[in-house]
Coordinates of N, CA and C in Angstrom, one line a residue:
C1 N 28.8 99.5 93.2 CA 28.8 99.1 94.6 C 28.4 97.6 94.7
S2 N 29.0 96.9 95.6 CA 28.7 95.5 95.8 C 28.7 95.2 97.3
T3 N 28.1 94.1 97.6 CA 28.1 93.5 98.9 C 28.6 92.1 98.9
Q4 N 29.4 91.8 99.9 CA 29.9 90.4 100.0 C 29.6 89.9 101.4
W5 N 29.2 88.6 101.4 CA 28.9 88.0 102.7 C 29.9 86.9 102.8
S6 N 30.7 86.9 103.8 CA 31.8 85.9 104.1 C 31.7 85.3 105.5
P7 N 30.9 84.3 105.6 CA 30.8 83.6 106.9 C 32.1 83.1 107.4
M8 N 32.3 83.2 108.7 CA 33.5 82.7 109.4 C 33.1 81.6 110.3
Q9 N 34.1 80.8 110.7 CA 33.9 79.7 111.7 C 33.5 80.4 113.0
E10 N 32.6 79.7 113.7 CA 32.1 80.2 115.0 C 33.1 80.5 116.0
D11 N 34.2 79.7 116.0 CA 35.3 79.9 117.0 C 36.4 80.8 116.4
T12 N 36.2 81.6 115.4 CA 37.3 82.4 114.8 C 37.7 83.5 115.8
D13 N 39.0 83.8 115.7 CA 39.5 85.0 116.5 C 39.8 86.1 115.5
Y14 N 39.3 86.1 114.3 CA 39.6 87.1 113.3 C 39.1 88.5 113.7
F15 N 38.0 88.5 114.5 CA 37.4 89.8 114.8 C 38.0 90.4 116.1
Q16 N 38.9 89.7 116.8 CA 39.5 90.2 118.0 C 40.4 91.4 117.7
P17 N 40.5 92.4 118.5 CA 40.1 92.4 119.9 C 38.7 92.8 120.1
S18 N 37.9 92.9 119.1 CA 36.5 93.3 119.2 C 35.7 92.1 119.7
E19 N 34.6 92.4 120.4 CA 33.7 91.3 120.9 C 32.6 91.0 119.9
S20 N 32.6 91.7 118.8 CA 31.6 91.6 117.8 C 31.7 90.3 117.1
T21 N 30.6 89.8 116.5 CA 30.6 88.6 115.7 C 30.6 88.8 114.2
F22 N 30.9 90.1 113.8 CA 31.0 90.4 112.4 C 31.9 91.6 112.3
M23 N 32.2 91.9 111.0 CA 33.1 93.0 110.7 C 32.8 93.6 109.4
M24 N 32.8 95.0 109.3 CA 32.6 95.6 108.1 C 33.9 95.9 107.4
I25 N 33.9 95.8 106.1 CA 35.2 96.0 105.3 C 34.9 97.1 104.3
F26 N 35.9 98.1 104.3 CA 35.8 99.2 103.4 C 36.9 99.2 102.4
R27 N 36.6 99.5 101.2 CA 37.6 99.6 100.1 C 38.2 101.0 100.3
V28 N 39.5 101.2 100.2 CA 40.1 102.5 100.4 C 41.2 102.6 99.4
E29 N 41.7 103.9 99.3 CA 42.9 104.2 98.5 C 44.0 104.6 99.4
N30 N 45.2 104.3 99.1 CA 46.4 104.8 99.9 C 46.3 104.3 101.3
L31 N 46.2 103.0 101.5 CA 46.0 102.5 102.9 C 47.1 103.0 103.9
V32 N 48.3 103.0 103.5 CA 49.4 103.4 104.4 C 49.2 104.8 104.9
E33 N 48.9 105.7 103.9 CA 48.6 107.1 104.2 C 47.4 107.2 105.1
L34 N 46.3 106.5 104.8 CA 45.1 106.6 105.6 C 45.3 106.1 107.0
L35 N 46.0 105.0 107.2 CA 46.2 104.5 108.5 C 47.1 105.5 109.3
G36 N 48.1 106.1 108.7 CA 48.9 107.2 109.4 C 48.0 108.3 109.8
A37 N 47.1 108.8 109.0 CA 46.2 109.9 109.3 C 45.3 109.5 110.4
L38 N 44.7 108.3 110.4 CA 43.8 107.9 111.4 C 44.5 107.8 112.8
K39 N 45.8 107.2 112.7 CA 46.5 107.1 114.0 C 46.8 108.5 114.6
E40 N 47.1 109.5 113.8 CA 47.3 110.8 114.3 C 46.1 111.4 114.9
E41 N 44.9 111.0 114.5 CA 43.7 111.4 115.0 C 43.2 110.6 116.3
G42 N 44.1 109.7 116.7 CA 43.8 108.9 117.9 C 43.0 107.6 117.7
V43 N 42.9 107.2 116.4 CA 42.2 105.9 116.1 C 43.1 104.8 116.5
T44 N 42.5 103.7 117.1 CA 43.3 102.6 117.4 C 43.5 101.7 116.2
I45 N 44.8 101.5 115.9 CA 45.2 100.6 114.7 C 45.4 99.2 115.3
V46 N 44.9 98.2 114.6 CA 45.0 96.8 115.1 C 46.0 96.1 114.2
G47 N 47.1 95.6 114.8 CA 48.0 94.8 114.0 C 48.8 95.6 112.9
E48 N 49.4 94.9 112.0 CA 50.2 95.4 111.0 C 49.5 95.3 109.6
I49 N 49.9 96.1 108.6 CA 49.3 95.9 107.3 C 49.8 94.6 106.7
E50 N 48.8 93.9 106.1 CA 49.1 92.6 105.5 C 48.9 92.8 104.0
E51 N 49.7 92.2 103.1 CA 49.6 92.4 101.7 C 49.5 91.0 101.0
Y52 N 48.6 90.9 100.1 CA 48.3 89.7 99.4 C 48.3 90.0 97.9
D53 N 48.1 89.0 97.0 CA 48.1 89.2 95.6 C 46.9 90.1 95.2
Y54 N 45.9 90.2 96.0 CA 44.6 90.9 95.7 C 44.5 92.2 96.5
G55 N 45.5 92.5 97.3 CA 45.4 93.8 98.0 C 46.1 93.9 99.3
K56 N 46.1 95.1 99.9 CA 46.6 95.4 101.2 C 45.5 95.5 102.2
F57 N 45.7 95.0 103.4 CA 44.7 95.1 104.4 C 45.2 95.7 105.7
G58 N 44.4 96.5 106.4 CA 44.7 97.1 107.7 C 43.4 97.1 108.5
W59 N 43.5 97.2 109.8 CA 42.4 97.1 110.7 C 42.4 98.2 111.7
I60 N 41.3 98.7 112.1 CA 41.1 99.8 113.1 C 40.0 99.4 114.0
L61 N 39.9 100.1 115.2 CA 38.7 99.9 116.0 C 37.9 101.2 115.9
D62 N 36.6 101.1 115.8 CA 35.7 102.3 115.9 C 35.5 102.7 117.3
P63 N 34.8 103.8 117.6 CA 34.7 104.3 119.0 C 34.0 103.3 119.9
D64 N 33.2 102.4 119.3 CA 32.5 101.4 120.1 C 33.3 100.1 120.3
G65 N 34.5 100.1 119.8 CA 35.4 98.9 119.9 C 35.2 97.8 118.9
N66 N 34.4 98.1 117.8 CA 34.2 97.2 116.7 C 35.4 97.3 115.8
K67 N 35.9 96.1 115.4 CA 37.0 96.0 114.4 C 36.5 96.3 113.0
L68 N 37.1 97.1 112.3 CA 36.8 97.4 110.9 C 38.0 97.1 110.0
E69 N 37.8 96.5 108.9 CA 38.8 96.2 108.0 C 38.9 97.2 106.8
L70 N 40.1 97.6 106.5 CA 40.3 98.5 105.4 C 41.1 97.8 104.3
W71 N 40.6 97.8 103.1 CA 41.2 97.0 102.0 C 41.5 97.9 100.8
E72 N 42.8 97.9 100.4 CA 43.2 98.6 99.3 C 43.5 97.6 98.2
P73 N 42.5 97.5 97.2 CA 42.7 96.5 96.2 C 43.9 96.8 95.3
I74 N 44.6 95.7 94.9 CA 45.7 95.8 94.0 C 45.3 95.4 92.6
D75 N 44.5 94.4 92.4 CA 44.1 93.8 91.2 C 42.9 94.7 90.6
K76 N 43.1 95.2 89.4 CA 42.0 96.0 88.8 C 40.7 95.4 88.7
A77 N 40.7 94.0 88.8 CA 39.4 93.3 88.8 C 38.5 93.7 90.0
F78 N 39.2 94.1 91.1 CA 38.5 94.5 92.3 C 38.1 95.9 92.4
L79 N 38.6 96.8 91.5 CA 38.3 98.2 91.6 C 37.0 98.6 91.1

């Protein structure tokens, strides 16, 4: 288990549409499948999946409107 602290610029819009000033990130497996299942359960999906050299990312809103990031690592160094 690890914790990472990644400060953002004060004027960032990265957390939108949430009004929160922070975001929790969860490592997941099978991001596409997970987002599909969450959508079927009525969870709000934010944006489209983005893929980088180090993984795939997706975003959802929790019941309180906080944006959560879901990360499926690609590089074994992150597993």
